XYZ file of C-alpha atoms in Angstrom:
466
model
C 70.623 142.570 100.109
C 73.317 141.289 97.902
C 74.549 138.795 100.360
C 70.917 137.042 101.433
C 70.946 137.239 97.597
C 73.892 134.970 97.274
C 72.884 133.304 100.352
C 69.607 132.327 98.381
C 71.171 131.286 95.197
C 74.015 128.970 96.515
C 71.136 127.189 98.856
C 69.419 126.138 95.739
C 72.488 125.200 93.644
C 73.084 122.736 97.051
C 72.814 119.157 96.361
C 69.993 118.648 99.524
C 67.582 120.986 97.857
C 67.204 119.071 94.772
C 66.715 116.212 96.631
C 64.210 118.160 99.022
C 62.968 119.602 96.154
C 62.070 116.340 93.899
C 60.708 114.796 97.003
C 58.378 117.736 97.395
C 57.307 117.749 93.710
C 56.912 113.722 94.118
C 54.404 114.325 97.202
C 52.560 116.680 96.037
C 51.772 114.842 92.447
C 50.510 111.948 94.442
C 48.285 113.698 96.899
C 46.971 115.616 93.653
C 46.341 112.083 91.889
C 45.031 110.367 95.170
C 42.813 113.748 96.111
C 39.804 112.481 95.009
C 37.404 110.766 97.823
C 37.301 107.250 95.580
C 39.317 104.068 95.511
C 41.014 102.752 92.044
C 42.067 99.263 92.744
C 40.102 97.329 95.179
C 43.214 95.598 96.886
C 43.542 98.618 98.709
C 41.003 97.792 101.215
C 42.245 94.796 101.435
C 45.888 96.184 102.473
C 44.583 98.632 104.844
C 42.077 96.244 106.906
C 44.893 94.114 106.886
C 47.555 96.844 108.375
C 44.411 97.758 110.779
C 43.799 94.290 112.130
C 48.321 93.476 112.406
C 47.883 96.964 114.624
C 44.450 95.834 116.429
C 45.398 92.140 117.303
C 48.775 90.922 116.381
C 49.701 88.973 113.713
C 47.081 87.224 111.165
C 47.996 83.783 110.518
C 44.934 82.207 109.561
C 42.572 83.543 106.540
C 39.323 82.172 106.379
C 37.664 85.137 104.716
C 38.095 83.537 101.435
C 36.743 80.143 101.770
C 37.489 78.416 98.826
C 40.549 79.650 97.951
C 44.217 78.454 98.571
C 44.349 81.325 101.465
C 41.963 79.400 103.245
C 44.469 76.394 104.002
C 47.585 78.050 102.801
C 47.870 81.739 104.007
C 50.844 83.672 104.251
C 51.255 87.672 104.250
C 53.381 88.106 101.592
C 53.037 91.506 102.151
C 53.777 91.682 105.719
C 56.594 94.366 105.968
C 54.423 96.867 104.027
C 51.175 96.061 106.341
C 53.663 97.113 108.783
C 54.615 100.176 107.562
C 51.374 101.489 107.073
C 50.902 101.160 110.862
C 52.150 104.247 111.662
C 50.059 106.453 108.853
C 46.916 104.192 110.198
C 48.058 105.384 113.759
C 47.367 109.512 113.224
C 44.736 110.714 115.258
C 41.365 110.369 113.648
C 39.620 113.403 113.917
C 36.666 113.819 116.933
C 34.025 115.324 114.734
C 33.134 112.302 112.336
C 30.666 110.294 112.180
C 30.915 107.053 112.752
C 30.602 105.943 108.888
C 33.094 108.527 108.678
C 35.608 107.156 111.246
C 35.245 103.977 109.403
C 36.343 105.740 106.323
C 39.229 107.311 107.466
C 41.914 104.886 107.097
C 41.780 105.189 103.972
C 42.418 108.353 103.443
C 45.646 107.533 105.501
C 46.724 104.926 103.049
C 46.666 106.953 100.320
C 48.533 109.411 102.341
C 51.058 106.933 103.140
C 51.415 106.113 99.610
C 52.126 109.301 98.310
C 54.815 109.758 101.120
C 55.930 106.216 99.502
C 55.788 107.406 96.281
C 57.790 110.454 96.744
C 60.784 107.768 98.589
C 60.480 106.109 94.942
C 60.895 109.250 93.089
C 63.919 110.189 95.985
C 66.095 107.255 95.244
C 65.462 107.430 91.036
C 67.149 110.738 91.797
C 69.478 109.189 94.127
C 70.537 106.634 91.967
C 70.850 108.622 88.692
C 73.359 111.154 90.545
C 75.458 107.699 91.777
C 75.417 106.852 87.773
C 76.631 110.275 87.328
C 74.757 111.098 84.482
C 74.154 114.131 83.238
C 70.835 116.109 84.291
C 69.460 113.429 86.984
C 66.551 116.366 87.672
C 65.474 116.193 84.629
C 65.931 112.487 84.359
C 64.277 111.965 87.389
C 60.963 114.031 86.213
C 60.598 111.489 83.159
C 58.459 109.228 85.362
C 56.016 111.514 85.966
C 54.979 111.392 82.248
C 54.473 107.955 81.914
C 50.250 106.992 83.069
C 50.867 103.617 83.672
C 53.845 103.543 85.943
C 52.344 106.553 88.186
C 49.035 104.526 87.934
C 50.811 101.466 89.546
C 52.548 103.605 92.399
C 49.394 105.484 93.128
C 47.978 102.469 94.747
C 48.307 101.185 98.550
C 49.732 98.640 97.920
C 53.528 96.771 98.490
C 54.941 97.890 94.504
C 55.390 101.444 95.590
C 57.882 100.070 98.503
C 59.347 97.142 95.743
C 60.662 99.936 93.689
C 62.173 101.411 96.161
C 63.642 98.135 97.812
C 65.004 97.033 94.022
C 66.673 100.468 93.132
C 68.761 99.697 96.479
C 69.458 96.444 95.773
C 70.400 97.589 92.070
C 72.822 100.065 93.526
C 74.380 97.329 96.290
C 75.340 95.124 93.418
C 76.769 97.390 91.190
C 78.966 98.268 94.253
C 78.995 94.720 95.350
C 78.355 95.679 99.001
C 77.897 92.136 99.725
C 76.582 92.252 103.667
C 74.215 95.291 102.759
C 72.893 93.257 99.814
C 72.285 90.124 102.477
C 70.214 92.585 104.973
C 67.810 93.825 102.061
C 67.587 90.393 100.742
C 66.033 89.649 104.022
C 63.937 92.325 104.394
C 62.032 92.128 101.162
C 61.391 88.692 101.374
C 59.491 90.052 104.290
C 58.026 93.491 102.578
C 56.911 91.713 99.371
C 56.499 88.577 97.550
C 58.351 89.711 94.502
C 61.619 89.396 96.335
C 62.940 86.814 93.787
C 63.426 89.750 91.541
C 66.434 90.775 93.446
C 67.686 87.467 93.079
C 67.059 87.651 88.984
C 69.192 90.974 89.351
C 72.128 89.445 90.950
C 71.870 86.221 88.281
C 71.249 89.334 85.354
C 74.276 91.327 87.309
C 76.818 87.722 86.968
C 75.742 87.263 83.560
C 76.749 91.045 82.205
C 80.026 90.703 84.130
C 80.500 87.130 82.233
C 79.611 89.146 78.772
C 81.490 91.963 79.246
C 84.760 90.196 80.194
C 84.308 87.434 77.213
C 83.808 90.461 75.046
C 86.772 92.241 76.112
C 88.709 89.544 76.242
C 87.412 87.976 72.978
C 87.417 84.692 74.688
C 83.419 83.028 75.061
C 85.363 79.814 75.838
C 85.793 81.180 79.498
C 82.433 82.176 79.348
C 81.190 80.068 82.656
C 84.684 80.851 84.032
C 83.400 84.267 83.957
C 80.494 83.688 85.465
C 81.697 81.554 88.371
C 84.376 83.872 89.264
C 85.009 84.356 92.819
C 83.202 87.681 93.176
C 80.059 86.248 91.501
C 79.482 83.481 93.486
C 80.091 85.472 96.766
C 77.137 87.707 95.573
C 74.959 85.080 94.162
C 75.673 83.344 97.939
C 75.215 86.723 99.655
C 71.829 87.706 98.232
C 70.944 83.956 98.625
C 71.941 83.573 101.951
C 69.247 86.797 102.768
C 66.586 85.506 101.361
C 66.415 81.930 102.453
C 66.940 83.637 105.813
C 63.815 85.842 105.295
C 61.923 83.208 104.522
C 63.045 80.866 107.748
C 63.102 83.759 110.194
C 59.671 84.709 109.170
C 56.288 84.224 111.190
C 54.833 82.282 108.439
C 57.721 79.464 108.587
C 57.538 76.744 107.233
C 54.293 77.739 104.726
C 56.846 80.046 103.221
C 58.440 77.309 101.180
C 54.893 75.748 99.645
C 53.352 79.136 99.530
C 55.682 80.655 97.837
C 56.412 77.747 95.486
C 52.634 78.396 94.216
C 52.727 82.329 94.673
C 56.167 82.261 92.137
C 56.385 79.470 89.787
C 51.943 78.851 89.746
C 51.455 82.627 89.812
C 53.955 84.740 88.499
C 55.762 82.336 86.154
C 53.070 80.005 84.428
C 50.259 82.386 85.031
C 47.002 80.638 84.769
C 45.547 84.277 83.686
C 44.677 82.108 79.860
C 42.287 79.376 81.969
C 40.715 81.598 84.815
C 39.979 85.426 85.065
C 42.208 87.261 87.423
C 43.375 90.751 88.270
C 43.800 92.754 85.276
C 47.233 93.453 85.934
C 48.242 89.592 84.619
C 47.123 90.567 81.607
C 49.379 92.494 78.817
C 48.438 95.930 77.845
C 47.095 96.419 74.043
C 50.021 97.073 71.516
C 48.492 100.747 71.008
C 47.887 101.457 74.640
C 51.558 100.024 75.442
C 53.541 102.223 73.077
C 51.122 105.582 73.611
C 51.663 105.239 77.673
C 55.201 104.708 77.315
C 56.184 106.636 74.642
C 58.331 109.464 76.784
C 60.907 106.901 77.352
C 60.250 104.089 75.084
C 61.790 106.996 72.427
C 65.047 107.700 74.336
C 65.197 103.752 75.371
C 64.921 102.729 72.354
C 67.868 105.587 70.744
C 69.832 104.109 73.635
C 69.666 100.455 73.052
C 70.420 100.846 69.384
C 73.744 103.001 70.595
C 74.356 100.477 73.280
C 74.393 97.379 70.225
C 76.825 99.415 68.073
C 79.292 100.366 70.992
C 79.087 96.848 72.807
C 82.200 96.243 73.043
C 83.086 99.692 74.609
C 80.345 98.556 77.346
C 81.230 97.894 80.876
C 79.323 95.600 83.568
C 77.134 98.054 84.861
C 75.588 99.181 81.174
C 75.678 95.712 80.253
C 73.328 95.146 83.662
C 70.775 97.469 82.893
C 70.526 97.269 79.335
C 69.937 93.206 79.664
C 67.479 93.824 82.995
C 65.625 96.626 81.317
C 64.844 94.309 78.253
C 63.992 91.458 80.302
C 60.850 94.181 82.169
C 60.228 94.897 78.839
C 59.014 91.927 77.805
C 58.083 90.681 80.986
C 55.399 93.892 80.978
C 54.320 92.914 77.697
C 53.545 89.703 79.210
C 51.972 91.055 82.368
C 51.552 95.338 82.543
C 52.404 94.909 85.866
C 55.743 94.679 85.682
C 55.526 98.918 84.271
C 56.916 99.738 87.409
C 60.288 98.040 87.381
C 60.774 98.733 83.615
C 59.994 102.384 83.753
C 62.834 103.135 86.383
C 65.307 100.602 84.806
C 64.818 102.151 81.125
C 65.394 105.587 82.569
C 68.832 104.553 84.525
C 69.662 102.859 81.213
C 68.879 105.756 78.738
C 70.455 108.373 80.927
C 73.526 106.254 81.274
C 74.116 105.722 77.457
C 72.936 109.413 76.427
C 75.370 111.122 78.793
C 78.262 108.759 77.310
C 77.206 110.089 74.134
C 77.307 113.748 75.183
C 79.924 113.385 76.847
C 82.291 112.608 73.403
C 80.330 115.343 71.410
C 82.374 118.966 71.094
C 79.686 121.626 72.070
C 81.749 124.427 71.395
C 82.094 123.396 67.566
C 78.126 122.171 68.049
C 77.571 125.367 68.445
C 79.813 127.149 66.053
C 77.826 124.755 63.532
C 74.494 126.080 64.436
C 75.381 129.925 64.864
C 76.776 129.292 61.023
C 73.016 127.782 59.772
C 71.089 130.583 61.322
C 73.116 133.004 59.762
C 73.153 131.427 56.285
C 70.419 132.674 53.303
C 68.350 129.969 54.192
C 68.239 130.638 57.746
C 64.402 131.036 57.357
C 64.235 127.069 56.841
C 66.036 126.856 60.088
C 63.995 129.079 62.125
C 61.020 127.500 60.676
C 62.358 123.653 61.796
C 63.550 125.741 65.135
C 59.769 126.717 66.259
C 57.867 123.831 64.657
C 59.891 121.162 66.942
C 59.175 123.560 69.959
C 55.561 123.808 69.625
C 56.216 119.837 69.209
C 57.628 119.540 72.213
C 55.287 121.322 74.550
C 52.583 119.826 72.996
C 54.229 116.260 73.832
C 54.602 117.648 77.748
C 51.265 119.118 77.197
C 49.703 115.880 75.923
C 51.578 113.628 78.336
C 51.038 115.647 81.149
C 46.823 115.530 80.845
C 46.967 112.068 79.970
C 49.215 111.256 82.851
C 48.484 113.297 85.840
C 45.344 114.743 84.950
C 44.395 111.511 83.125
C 44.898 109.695 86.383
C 43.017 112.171 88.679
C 40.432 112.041 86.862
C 40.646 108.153 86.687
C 40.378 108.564 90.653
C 37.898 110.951 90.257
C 35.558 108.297 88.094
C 36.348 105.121 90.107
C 34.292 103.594 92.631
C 33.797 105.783 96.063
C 34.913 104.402 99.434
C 31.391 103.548 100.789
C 30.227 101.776 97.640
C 29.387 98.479 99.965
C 29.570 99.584 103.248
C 25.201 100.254 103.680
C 25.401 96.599 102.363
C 28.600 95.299 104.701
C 26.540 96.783 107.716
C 23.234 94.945 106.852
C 25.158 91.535 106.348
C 26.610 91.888 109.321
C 23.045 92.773 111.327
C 21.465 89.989 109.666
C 23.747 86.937 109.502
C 25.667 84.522 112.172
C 29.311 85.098 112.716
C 31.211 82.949 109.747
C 28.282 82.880 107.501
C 29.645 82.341 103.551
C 28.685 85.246 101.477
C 28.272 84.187 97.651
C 29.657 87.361 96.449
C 29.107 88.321 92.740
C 32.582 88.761 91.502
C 35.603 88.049 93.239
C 36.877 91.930 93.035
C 34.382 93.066 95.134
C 35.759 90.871 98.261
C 38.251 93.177 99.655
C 35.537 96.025 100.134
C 33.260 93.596 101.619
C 35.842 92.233 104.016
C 37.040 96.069 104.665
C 33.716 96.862 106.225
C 33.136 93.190 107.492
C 35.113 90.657 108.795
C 32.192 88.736 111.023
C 31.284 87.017 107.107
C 33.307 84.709 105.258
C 33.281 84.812 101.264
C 33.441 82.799 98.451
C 36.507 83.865 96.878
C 38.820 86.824 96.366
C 42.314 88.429 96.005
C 42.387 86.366 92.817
């Protein structure tokens, strides 16, 4: 009994169940949050119809669903790798007792399954990653996420950001460790997965820049500065992640639109961002001050204690905390911008905040910590200290409590309240019995496109997708 006892204990203490076991928790969150038999986010139809018609027929190059839009003359999957990936989640047997309104359903409910197996990959490698930093508590660490509304809110949907994470924590960890040929290979792939593959290339310019910083502090020398910079090692993995992602974008079905489409998705799009002049997806749009700071509170606080740590030690910094504390501020106010951008910052704050706190735990002298706090509780005014002791307890579990209902349960129940999956598909089926093939529905908002398109592809539409 002793033995399966011991057995049992040194199984859990093993490295593979925490990662089995933060996976699990990771899965099982999402499946919680997606449960719910509605969609939040209509893009998701438009990612699975897309995933079902790449498995049906082959590869879409034309889109002439949205007629007056730039995709009508101009269209390139720039989420191709993920459509692919969902393949195989699309491909589980459907069962042989629906319906057929049911049947047409029921890819859906295979996205969201896929994304919660994504989701728990993104949660796998935050874990991953914080044990490479070697920080003290990754678990824990790793949890933090799960407290923050918008960044699960992001994740939960199907669509390509739940992969991006993923692909950018790898690429974060490659160029720490300047692994220059398996920096190259993901370079190539994500221009392929996503279109927000320049953001690897911002890390690797972010990644030259800290290195330049950190030696011209060291060295007290900014005159060297763009020596620094231009060193040998930087320009092989400026060149490196380069050389991937031009290749991604040659190499690539959609060659040579990539160049022009891309040129409008990144600069147009992401960069100028016309959301001032013409409505578009709320997610171009930056959160309200109070709704910011309340979602993001559980790690704006230790962020925040970090950064001002960081600024007073600088010049004990190396690269690597130089990296993410100038790539964490540059999400930050790129999500202020756009709230879109919650889930790069929310992964990138936590690496940074666990890095600097376990540098600062790592000096203090727990022993004498402790000595110190045996000697308060046993002065005459311990009473004062017990008091302090139970009133920041009940603070903190009502923070986890709070945090936890207005994140996960918040979120279900967001699900819970948004639009169901058949909201247009009585109407999709009538358009489709009563019109000729190509036929321009005038559509009453552009949001409403990729359900319409879900259910019916034998119409064309206004507008959509932005």
């Amino acid at each position: 009994m002793v033995q399966k006892r011991n057995i049992l204990i040194s199984f859990f203490k093993k490295k593979s169940f925490a990662y089995l076991a933060i996976f699990s928790i990771a899965f099982l969150v999402f499946l919680y949050i997606l449960i719910p038999p509605t969609i939040y986010g209509p893009d998701s139809f438009y990612h699975t119809k897309i995933s079902l018609m790449i498995k049906k027929q082959g590869l879409i190059q034309n889109f002439p669903w949205t007629y007056f839009t730039t995709y009508h003359d101009l269209f390139v999957d720039h989420h191709f790798g993920y459509h692919l990936l969902l393949i195989p989640f699309l491909s589980i047997p459907t069962p042989k007792n629906l319906d057929s309104l049911s049947t047409e359903i029921d890819p859906l409910i295979k996205g969201k399954l896929a994304t919660a197996f994504f989701a728990a990959i993104a949660f796998l490698l935050i874990y991953w990653f914080l044990r490479k930093l070697e920080v003290k508590k990754p678990f824990l660490w790793s949890l933090v996420p799960f407290l923050v509304w918008s960044f699960l809110a992001r994740i939960s949907l199907i669509r390509a950001p739940v992969v991006s994470v993923s692909i950018l924590i790898l690429g974060i960890y490659f160029i720490l460790k300047r692994k220059y040929l398996a920096l190259s290979i993901l370079s190539f792939f994500y221009v392929w997965i996503y279109g927000a593959w320049p953001l690897i290339f911002l890390a690797v310019i972010i990644f030259c820049l800290a290195d330049a910083i950190q030696k011209a502090v060291n060295n007290n020398s900014f005159k060297k500065f763009l020596k620094y910079f231009f060193s040998k090692e930087n320009i092989f993995i400026l060149l490196s992640c380069a050389f991937g992602l031009v290749l991604g974008l040659i190499i690539n079905p959609y060659f040579p639109k990539t160049f022009s489409f891309y040129w409008f998705q990144t600069i147009k799009i992401a960069i100028l961002n016309y959301h001032s002049k013409i409505g578009v997806g709320a997610e171009w749009y930056p959160y309200s001050p109070g709704k910011f700071y309340l979602s993001t509170l559980p790690i704006l606080i230790p962020y925040i204690f970090s950064l001002a740590w960081f600024i007073f030690k600088y010049k004990e910094q190396d690269t690597k905390r130089w990296f993410l504390a100038i790539f964490s501020l540059f999400f930050l106010f790129y999500t202020l911008k756009a709230r879109r951008n919650i889930e790069y910052f929310t992964p990138i704050a936590i690496f940074f905040s666990a890095l600097i706190i376990s540098d600062i735990f790592k000096g203090l002298d727990w022993q004498e910590i402790k000595k110190q706090i045996i000697t308060l509780f046993k002065s005459r005014n311990n009473i004062f200290y017990y008091l302090v002791s139970i009133a920041f307890l009940f603070l903190f579990i009502f923070f986890l409590f709070y945090y936890s209902k207005y994140g996960l349960i918040g979120l279900h129940q967001t699900y819970t309240k948004s639009n169901p999956y058949n909201l247009f598909q009585n109407a999709s089926h009538w358009l489709k019995e009563n019109s000729k093939k190509g036929e321009i529905v005038f559509q009453s908002d552009w949001d409403i496109f990729p359900q319409l398109f879900y259910f019916n592809t034998k119409n064309y539409y206004i507008n959509g997708l932005d």
